[in-house]
Tab-separated table of C-alpha atoms and ligand atoms in Angstrom:
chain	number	residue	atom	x	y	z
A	1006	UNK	CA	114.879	127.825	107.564
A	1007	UNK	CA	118.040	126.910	105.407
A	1008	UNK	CA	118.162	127.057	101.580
A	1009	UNK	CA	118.077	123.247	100.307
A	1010	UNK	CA	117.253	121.722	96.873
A	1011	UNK	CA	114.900	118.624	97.537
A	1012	UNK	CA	114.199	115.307	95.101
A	1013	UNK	CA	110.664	114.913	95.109
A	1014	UNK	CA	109.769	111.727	93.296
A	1015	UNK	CA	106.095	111.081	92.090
A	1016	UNK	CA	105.186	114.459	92.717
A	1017	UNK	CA	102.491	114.202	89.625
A	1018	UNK	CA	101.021	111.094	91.189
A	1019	UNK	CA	98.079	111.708	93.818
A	1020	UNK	CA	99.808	112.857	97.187
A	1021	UNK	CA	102.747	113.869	95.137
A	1022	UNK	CA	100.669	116.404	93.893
A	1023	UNK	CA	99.851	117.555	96.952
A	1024	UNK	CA	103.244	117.551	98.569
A	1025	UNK	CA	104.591	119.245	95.935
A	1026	UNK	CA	102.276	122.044	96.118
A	1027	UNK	CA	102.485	121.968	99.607
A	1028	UNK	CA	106.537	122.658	100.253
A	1029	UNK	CA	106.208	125.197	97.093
A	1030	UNK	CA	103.536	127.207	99.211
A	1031	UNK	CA	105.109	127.521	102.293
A	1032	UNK	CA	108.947	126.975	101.614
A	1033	UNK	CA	109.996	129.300	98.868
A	1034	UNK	CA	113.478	129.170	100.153
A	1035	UNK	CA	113.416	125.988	98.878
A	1036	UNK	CA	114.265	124.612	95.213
A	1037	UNK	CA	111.698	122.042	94.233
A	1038	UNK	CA	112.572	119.573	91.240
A	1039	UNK	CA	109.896	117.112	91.077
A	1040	UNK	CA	110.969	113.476	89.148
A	1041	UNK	CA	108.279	111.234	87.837
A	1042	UNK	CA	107.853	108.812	84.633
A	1043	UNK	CA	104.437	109.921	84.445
A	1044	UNK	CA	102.909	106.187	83.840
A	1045	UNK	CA	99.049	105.995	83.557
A	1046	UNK	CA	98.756	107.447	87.505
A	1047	UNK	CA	101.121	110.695	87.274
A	1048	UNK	CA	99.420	113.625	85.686
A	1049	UNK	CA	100.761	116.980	84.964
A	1050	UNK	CA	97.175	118.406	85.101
A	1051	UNK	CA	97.565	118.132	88.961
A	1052	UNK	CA	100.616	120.794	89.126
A	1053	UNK	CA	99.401	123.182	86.556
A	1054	UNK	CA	98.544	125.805	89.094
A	1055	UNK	CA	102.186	125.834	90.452
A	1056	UNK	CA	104.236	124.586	87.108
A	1057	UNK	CA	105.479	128.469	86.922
A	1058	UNK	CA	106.924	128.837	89.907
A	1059	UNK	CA	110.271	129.764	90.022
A	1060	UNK	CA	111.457	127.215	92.329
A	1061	UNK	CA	109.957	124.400	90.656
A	1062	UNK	CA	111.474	122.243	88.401
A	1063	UNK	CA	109.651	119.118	86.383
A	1064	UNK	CA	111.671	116.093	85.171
A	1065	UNK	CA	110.611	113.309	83.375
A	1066	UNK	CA	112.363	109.938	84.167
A	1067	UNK	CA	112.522	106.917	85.370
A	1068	UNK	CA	114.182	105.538	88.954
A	1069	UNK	CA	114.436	102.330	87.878
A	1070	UNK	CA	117.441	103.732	85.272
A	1071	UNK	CA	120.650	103.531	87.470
A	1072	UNK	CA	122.554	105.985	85.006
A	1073	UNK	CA	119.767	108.537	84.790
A	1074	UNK	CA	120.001	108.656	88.486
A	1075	UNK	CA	123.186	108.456	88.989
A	1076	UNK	CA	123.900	111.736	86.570
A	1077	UNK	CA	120.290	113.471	88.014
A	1078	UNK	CA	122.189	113.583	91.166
A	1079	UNK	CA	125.536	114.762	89.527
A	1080	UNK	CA	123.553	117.801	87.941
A	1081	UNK	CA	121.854	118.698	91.150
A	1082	UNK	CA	122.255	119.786	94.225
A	1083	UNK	CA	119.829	117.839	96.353
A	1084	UNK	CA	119.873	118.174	99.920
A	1085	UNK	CA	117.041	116.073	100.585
A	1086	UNK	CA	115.211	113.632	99.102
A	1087	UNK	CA	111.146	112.889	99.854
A	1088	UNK	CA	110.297	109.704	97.775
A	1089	UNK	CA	106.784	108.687	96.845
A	1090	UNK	CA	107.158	107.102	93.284
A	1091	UNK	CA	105.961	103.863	93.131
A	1092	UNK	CA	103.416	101.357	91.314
A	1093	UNK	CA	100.598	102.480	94.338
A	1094	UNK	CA	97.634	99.805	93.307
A	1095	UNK	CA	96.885	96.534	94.968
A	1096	UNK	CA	94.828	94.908	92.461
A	1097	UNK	CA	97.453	96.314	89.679
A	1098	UNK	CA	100.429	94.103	91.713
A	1099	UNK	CA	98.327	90.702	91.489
A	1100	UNK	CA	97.806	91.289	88.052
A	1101	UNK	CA	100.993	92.074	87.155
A	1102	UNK	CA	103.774	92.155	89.638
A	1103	UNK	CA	106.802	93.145	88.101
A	1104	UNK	CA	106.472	96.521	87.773
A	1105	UNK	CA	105.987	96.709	91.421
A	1106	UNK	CA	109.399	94.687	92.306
A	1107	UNK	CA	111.075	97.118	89.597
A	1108	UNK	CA	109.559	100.805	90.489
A	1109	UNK	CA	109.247	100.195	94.819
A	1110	UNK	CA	112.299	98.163	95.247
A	1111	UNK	CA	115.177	98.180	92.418
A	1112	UNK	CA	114.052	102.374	92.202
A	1113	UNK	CA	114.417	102.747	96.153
A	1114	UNK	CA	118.065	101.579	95.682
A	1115	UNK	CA	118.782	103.209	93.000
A	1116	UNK	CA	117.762	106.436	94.542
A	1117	UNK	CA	119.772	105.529	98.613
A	1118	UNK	CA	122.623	104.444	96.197
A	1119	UNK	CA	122.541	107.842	94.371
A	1120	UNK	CA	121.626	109.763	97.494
A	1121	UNK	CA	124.254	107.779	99.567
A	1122	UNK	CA	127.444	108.966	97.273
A	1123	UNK	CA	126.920	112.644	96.853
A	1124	UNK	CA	125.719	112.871	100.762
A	1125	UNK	CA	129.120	110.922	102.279
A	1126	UNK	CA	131.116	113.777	102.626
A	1127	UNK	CA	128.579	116.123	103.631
A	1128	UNK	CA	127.210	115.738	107.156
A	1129	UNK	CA	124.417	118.607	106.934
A	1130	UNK	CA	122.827	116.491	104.018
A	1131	UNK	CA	119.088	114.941	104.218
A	1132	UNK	CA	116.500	114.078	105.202
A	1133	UNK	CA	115.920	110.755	102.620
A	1134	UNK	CA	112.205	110.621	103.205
A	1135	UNK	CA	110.513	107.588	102.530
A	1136	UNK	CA	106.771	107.403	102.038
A	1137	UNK	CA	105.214	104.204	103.390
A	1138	UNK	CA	101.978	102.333	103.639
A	1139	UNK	CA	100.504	100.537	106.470
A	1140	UNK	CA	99.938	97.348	104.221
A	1141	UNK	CA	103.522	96.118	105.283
A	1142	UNK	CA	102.189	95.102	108.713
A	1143	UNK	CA	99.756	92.793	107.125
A	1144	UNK	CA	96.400	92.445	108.190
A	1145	UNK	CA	94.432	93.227	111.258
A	1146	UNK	CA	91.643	90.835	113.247
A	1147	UNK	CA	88.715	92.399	115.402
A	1148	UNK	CA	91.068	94.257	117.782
A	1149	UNK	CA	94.426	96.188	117.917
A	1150	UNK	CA	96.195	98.762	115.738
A	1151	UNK	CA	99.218	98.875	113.995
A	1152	UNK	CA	102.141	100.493	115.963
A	1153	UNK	CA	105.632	101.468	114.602
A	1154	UNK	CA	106.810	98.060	116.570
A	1155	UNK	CA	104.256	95.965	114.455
A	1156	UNK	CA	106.417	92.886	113.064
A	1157	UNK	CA	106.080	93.144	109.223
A	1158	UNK	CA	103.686	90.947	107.684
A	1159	UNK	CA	102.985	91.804	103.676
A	1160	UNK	CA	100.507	89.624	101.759
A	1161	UNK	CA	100.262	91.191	98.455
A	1162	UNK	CA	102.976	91.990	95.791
A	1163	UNK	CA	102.710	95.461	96.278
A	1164	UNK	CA	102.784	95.464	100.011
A	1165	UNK	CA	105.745	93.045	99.677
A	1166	UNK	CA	107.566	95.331	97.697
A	1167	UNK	CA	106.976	98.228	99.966
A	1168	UNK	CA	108.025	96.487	102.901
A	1169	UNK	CA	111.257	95.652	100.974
A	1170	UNK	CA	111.847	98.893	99.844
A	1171	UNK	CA	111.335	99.849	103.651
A	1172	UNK	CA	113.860	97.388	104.721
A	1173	UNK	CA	116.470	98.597	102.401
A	1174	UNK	CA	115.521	102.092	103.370
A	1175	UNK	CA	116.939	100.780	106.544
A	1176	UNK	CA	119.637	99.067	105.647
A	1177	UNK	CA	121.530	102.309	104.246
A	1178	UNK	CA	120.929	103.939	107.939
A	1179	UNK	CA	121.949	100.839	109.915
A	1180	UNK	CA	124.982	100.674	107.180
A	1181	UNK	CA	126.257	103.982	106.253
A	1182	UNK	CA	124.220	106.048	108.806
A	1183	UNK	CA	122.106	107.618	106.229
A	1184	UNK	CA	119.857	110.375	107.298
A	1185	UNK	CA	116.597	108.433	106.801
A	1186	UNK	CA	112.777	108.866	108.227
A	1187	UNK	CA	110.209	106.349	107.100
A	1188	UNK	CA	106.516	107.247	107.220
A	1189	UNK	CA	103.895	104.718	107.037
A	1190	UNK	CA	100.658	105.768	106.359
A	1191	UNK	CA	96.746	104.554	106.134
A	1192	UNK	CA	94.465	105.112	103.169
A	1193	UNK	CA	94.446	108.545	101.826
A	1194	UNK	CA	91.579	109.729	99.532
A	1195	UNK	CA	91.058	113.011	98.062
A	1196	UNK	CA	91.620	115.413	94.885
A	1197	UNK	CA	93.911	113.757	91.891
A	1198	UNK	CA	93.355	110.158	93.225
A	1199	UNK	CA	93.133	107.797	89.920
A	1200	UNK	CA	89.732	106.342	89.199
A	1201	UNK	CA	90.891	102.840	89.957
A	1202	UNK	CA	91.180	103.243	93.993
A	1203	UNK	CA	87.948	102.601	96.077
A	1204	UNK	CA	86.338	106.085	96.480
A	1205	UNK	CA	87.501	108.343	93.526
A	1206	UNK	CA	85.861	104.630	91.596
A	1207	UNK	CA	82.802	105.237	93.268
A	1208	UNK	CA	82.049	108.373	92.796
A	1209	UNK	CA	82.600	107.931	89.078
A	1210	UNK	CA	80.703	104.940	88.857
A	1211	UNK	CA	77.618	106.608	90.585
A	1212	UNK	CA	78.164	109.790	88.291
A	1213	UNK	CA	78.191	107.190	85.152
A	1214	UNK	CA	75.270	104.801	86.285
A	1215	UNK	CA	77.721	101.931	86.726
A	1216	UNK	CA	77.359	99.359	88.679
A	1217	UNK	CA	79.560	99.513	92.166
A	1218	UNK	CA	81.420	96.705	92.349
A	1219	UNK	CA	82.288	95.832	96.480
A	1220	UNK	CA	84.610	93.206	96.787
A	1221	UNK	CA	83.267	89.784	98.691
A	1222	UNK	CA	80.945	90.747	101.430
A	1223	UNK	CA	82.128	94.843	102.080
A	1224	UNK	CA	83.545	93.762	105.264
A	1225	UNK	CA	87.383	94.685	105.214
A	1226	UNK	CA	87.626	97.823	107.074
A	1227	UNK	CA	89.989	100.604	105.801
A	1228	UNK	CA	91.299	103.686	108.055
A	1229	UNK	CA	90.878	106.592	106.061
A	1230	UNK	CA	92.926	110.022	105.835
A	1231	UNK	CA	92.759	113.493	103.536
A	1232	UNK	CA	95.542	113.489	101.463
A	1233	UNK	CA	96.217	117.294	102.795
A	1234	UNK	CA	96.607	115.579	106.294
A	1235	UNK	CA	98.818	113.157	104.850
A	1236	UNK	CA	100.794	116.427	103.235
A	1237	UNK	CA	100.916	118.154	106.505
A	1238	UNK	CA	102.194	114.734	108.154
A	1239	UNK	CA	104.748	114.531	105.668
A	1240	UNK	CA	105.921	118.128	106.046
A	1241	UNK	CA	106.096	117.161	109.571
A	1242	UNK	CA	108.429	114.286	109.625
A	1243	UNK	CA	110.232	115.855	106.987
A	1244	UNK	CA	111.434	118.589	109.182
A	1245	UNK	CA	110.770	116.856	112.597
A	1246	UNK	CA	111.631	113.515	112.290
A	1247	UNK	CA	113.980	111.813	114.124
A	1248	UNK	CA	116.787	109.940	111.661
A	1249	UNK	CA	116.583	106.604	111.282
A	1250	UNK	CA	112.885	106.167	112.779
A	1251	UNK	CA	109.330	105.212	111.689
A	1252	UNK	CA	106.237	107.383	111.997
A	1253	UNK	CA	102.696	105.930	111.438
A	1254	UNK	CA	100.495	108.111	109.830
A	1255	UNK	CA	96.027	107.432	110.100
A	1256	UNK	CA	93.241	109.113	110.002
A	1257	UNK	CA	91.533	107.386	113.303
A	1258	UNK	CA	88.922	106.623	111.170
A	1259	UNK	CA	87.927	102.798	110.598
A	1260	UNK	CA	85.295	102.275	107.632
A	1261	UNK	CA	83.735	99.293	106.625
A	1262	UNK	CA	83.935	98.939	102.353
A	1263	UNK	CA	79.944	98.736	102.361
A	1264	UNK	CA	79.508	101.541	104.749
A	1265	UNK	CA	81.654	103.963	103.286
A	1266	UNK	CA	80.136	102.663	99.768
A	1267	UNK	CA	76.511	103.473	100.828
A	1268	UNK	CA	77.541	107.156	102.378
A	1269	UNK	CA	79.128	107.927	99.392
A	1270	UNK	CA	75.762	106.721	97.404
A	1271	UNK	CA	73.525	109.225	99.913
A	1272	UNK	CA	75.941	112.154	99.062
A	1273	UNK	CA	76.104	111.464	95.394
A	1274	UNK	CA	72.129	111.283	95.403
A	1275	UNK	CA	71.857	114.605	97.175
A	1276	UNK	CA	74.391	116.158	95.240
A	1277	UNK	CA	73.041	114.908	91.784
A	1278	UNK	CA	69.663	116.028	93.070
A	1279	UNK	CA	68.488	111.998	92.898
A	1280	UNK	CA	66.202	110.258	95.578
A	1281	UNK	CA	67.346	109.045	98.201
A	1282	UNK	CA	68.334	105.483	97.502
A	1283	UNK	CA	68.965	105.460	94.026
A	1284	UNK	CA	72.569	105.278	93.906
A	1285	UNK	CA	72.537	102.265	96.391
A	1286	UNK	CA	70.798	100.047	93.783
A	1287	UNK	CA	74.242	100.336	91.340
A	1288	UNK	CA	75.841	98.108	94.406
A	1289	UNK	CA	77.165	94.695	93.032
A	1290	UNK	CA	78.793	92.394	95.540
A	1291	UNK	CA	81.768	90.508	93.314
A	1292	UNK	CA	84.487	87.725	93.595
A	1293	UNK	CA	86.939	89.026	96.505
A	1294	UNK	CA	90.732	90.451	95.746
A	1295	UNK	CA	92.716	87.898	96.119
A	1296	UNK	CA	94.321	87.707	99.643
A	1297	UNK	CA	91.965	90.769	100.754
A	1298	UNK	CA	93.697	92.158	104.053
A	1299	UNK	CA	90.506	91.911	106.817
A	1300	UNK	CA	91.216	95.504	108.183
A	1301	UNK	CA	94.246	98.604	108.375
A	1302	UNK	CA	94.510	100.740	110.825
A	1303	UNK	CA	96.962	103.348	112.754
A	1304	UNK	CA	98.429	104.061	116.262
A	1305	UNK	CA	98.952	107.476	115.949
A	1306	UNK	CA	100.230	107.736	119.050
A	1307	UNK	CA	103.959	108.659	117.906
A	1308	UNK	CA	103.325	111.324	115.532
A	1309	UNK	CA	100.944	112.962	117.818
A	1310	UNK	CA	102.580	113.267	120.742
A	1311	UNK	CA	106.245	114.017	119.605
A	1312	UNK	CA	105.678	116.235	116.468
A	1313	UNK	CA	101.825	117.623	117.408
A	1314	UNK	CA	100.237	116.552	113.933
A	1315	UNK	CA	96.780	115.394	114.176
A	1316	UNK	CA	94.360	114.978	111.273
A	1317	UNK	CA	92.552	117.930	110.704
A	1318	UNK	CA	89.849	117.522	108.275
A	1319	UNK	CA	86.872	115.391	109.145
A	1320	UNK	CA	85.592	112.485	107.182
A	1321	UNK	CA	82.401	114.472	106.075
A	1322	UNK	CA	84.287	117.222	105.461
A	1323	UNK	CA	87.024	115.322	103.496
A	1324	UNK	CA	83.997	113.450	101.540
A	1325	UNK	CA	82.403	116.113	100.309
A	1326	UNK	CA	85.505	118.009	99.058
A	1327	UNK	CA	86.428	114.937	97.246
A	1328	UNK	CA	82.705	114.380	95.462
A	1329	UNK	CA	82.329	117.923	95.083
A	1330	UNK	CA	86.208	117.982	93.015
A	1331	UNK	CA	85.306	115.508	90.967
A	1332	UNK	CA	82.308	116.576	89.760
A	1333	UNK	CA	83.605	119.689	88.777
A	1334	UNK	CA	86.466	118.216	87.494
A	1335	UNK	CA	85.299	115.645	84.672
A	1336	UNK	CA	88.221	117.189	81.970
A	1337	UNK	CA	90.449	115.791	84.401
A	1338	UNK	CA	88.461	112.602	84.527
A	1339	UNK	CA	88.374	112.072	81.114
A	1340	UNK	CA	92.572	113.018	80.462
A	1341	UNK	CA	93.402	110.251	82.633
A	1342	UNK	CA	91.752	107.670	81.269
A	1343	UNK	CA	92.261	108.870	77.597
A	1344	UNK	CA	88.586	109.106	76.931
A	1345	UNK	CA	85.079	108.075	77.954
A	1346	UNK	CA	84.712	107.237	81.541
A	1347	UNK	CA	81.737	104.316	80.844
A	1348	UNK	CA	83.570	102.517	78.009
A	1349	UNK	CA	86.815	102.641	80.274
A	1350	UNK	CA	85.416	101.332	83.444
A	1351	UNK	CA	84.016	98.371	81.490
A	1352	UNK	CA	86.993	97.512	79.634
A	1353	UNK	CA	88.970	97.954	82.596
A	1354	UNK	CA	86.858	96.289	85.394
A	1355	UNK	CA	83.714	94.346	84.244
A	1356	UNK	CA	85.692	91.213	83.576
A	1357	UNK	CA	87.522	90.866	86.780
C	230	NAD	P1	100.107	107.241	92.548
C	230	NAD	O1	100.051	105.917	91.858
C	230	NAD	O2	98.970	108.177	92.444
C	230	NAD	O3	101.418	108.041	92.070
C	230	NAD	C1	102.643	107.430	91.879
C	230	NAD	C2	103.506	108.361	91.040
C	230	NAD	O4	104.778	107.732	90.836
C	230	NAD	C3	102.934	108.651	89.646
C	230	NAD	O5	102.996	110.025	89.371
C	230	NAD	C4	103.821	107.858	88.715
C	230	NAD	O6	103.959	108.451	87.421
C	230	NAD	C5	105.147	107.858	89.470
C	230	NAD	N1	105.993	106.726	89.103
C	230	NAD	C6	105.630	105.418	89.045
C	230	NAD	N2	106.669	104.663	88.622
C	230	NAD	C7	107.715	105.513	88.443
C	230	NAD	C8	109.060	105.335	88.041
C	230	NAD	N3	109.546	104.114	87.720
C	230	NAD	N4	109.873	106.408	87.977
C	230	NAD	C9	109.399	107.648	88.290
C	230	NAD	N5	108.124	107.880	88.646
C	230	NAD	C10	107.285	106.821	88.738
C	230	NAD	O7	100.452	106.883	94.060
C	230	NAD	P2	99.991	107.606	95.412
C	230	NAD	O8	98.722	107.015	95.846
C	230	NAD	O9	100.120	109.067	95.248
C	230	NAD	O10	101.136	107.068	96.387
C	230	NAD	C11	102.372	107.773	96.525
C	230	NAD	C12	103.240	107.032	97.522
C	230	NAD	O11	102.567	106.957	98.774
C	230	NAD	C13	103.549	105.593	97.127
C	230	NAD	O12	104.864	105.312	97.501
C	230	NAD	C14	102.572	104.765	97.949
C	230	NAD	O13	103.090	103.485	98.219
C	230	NAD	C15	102.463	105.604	99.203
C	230	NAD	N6	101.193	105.496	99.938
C	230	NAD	C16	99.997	105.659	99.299
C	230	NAD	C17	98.816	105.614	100.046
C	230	NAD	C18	97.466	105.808	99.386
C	230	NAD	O14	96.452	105.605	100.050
C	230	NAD	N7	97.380	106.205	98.135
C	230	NAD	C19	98.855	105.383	101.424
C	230	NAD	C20	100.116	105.201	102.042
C	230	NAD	C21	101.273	105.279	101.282
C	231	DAU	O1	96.560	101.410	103.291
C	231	DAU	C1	97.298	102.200	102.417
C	231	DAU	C2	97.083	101.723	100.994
C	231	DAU	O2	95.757	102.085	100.637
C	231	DAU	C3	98.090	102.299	100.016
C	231	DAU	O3	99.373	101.858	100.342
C	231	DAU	C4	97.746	101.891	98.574
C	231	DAU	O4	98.641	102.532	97.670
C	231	DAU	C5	96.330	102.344	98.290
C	231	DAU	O5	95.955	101.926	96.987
C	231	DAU	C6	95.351	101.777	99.316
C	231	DAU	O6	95.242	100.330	99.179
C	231	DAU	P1	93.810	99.570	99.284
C	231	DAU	O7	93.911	98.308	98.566
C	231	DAU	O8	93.334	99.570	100.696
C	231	DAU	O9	92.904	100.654	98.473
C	231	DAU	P2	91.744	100.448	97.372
C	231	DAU	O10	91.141	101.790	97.145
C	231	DAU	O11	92.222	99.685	96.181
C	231	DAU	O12	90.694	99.532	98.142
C	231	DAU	C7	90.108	99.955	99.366
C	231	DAU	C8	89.211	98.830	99.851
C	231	DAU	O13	88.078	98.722	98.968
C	231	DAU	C9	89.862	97.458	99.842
C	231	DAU	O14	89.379	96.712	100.943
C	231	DAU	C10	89.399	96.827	98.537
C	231	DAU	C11	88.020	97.421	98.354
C	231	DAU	N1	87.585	97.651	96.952
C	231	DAU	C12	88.428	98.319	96.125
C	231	DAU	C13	88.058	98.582	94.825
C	231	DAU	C14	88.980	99.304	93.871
C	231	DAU	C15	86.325	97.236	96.550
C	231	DAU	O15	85.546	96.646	97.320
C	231	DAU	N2	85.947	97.519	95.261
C	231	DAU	C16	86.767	98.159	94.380
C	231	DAU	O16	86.364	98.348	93.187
């Protein structure tokens, strides 16, 4: 395998993380530098076992800066580029959309733009990974999946600004032939998730006798992968992937909200050595998201049967990693949210 210096962006966000550690581990011919603002969802704590290596490099900055990009790239070498900074949180996006149209789209450009210059004259230049979601197909009914032809159908800001970002992704193959793969992928869960997305909130909540709030009736179904899968698919399409094509990335695994909400309240109580039952009672059915997507989920036909990757880590195998590294990792808990984990969750949450 060739020598190449490769971009990661958000590598200290939650599949970041794992990518990052990922390449590091079994590429040490490559050079690593890892870009991220660190905003409240990038944490260095998740790269301190590999922040040594000595084909790693950490950067602190912002994509959104067209100058600090444009000079980044003038001081590096990259090869490659696999982007996954963005603003990642629905509810964050109807709250405040801005960031989102800033960070996923105006950072995406500024970052093909940057990419585009220093690769024209070199032919043996890329991959410019992009890292996807399934939200920019919109939402599903009863039946069907989502398939790399899906038409694009976002209903939230953040989905919106992923599927732009996608588009313009795009744009600079269609254009100027860049040397692009796109990956959209289901919901991951796992180690180094922030507190604010579905399960890592749970299993706080439980741990913290708060109450666990289930949007509307629990009925929107998710389709659920380990982040490590997500890692492997990445490392996959990174090396594999055809330019200038899609790959959908999912776990096969369709959960409804309430379903998943009440397993994780039976593995909390046998974990925390509670009867059976007790975590259940914490469930509070509240006021929907607004424009909750009915249901995600992924063909995988693509991925599977040109590049072999399947997920490889069950669901109760996945769950009970994830409970069993966050209870053992409450410093961690605590560092991101700058403090106590009840008073947070209230301030942060109760008044939705
Ligand atoms: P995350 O929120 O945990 O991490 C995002 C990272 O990006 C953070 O480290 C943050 O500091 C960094 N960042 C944000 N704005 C930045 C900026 N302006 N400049 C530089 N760095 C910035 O997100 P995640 O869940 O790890 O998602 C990573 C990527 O994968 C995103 O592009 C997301 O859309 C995509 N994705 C996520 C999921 C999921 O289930 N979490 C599923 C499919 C796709
Ligand atoms: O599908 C991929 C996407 O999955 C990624 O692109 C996003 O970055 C990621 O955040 C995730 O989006 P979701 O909105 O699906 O994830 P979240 O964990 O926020 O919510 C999962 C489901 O649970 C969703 O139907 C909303 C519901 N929910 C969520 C929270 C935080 C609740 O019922 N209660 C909650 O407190």
């Amino acid at each position: 395998m060739m020598k190449k210096t490769i971009l990661i962006t958000g590598g200290a966000g939650f599949i970041g993380s794992h990518v990052v550690r990922r390449f590091l581990k079994n590429y040490q011919q490559y050079d690593i530098v890892n870009l991220d603002m660190l905003t409240y969802a990038g944490n260095l704590e998740n790269l301190r076992d590999i922040e040594d290596s000595p084909n790693y490099k950490f950067i602190r900055g912002d994509i959104t800066d067209t100058l600090f990009i444009e000079k980044l790239f003038d001081q590096h070498p990259f090869d490659a580029v696999i982007h996954l900074a963005a603003e990642s949180h629905v509810d964050r996006s109807i709250s405040g959309p801005m960031p989102f149209i800033t960070t996923n789209i105006t950072g995406t450009v500024n970052l093909l733009e940057a990419a585009r210059k220093r690769w024209q004259d070199n032919p043996g230049s890329g991959p410019f990974h992009h890292i996807s979601t399934d939200e920019v197909y919109g939402s599903l009914g009863e039946e069907g999946l989502f398939t790399e032809e899906s038409a694009y159908d976002p209903r939230s800001p953040y989905s919106a600004s992923k599927a732009s970002s996608d588009h313009m992704v795009r744009a600079w193959f269609h254009t100027w032939n860049m040397p692009v793969v796109i990956s959209n992928c289901s919901n991951n869960y796992g180690p180094n998730q922030f507190p604010e997305k579905l399960i890592p909130l749970v299993i706080n909540n439980i741990k913290a006798g708060q109450p666990l709030p289930v949007y509307g009736k629990g009925e929107n179904i998710r389709d659920w992968l380990y982040v490590e899968d997500h890692a492997a698919a990445i490392d996959m399409i990174f090396h594999s992937g055809k330019k200038g094509e899609t790959y959908n990335v999912g776990g096969n695994n369709q959960w409804r909200n309430i379903d998943l909400v009440r397993q994780l309240c039976g593995i909390m109580d046998r974990k925390l050595g509670r009867p059976a039952g007790t975590s259940e009672k914490l469930v509070c059915f509240v006021k929907d998201r607004a424009g909750h997507d009915q249901r995600y989920a992924i063909d995988n036909t693509k991925i599977s049967s040109r590049l072999g990757w399947k997920p490889s880590v069950s669901f109760e195998q996945g769950l009970e990693r994830t409970v069993d590294w966050y209870l053992a990792n409450e410093k961690w808990i605590s560092g991101v949210i700058g403090g106590n984990y009840k008073s947070y969750y209230k301030s942060q949450y109760l008044d939705r």
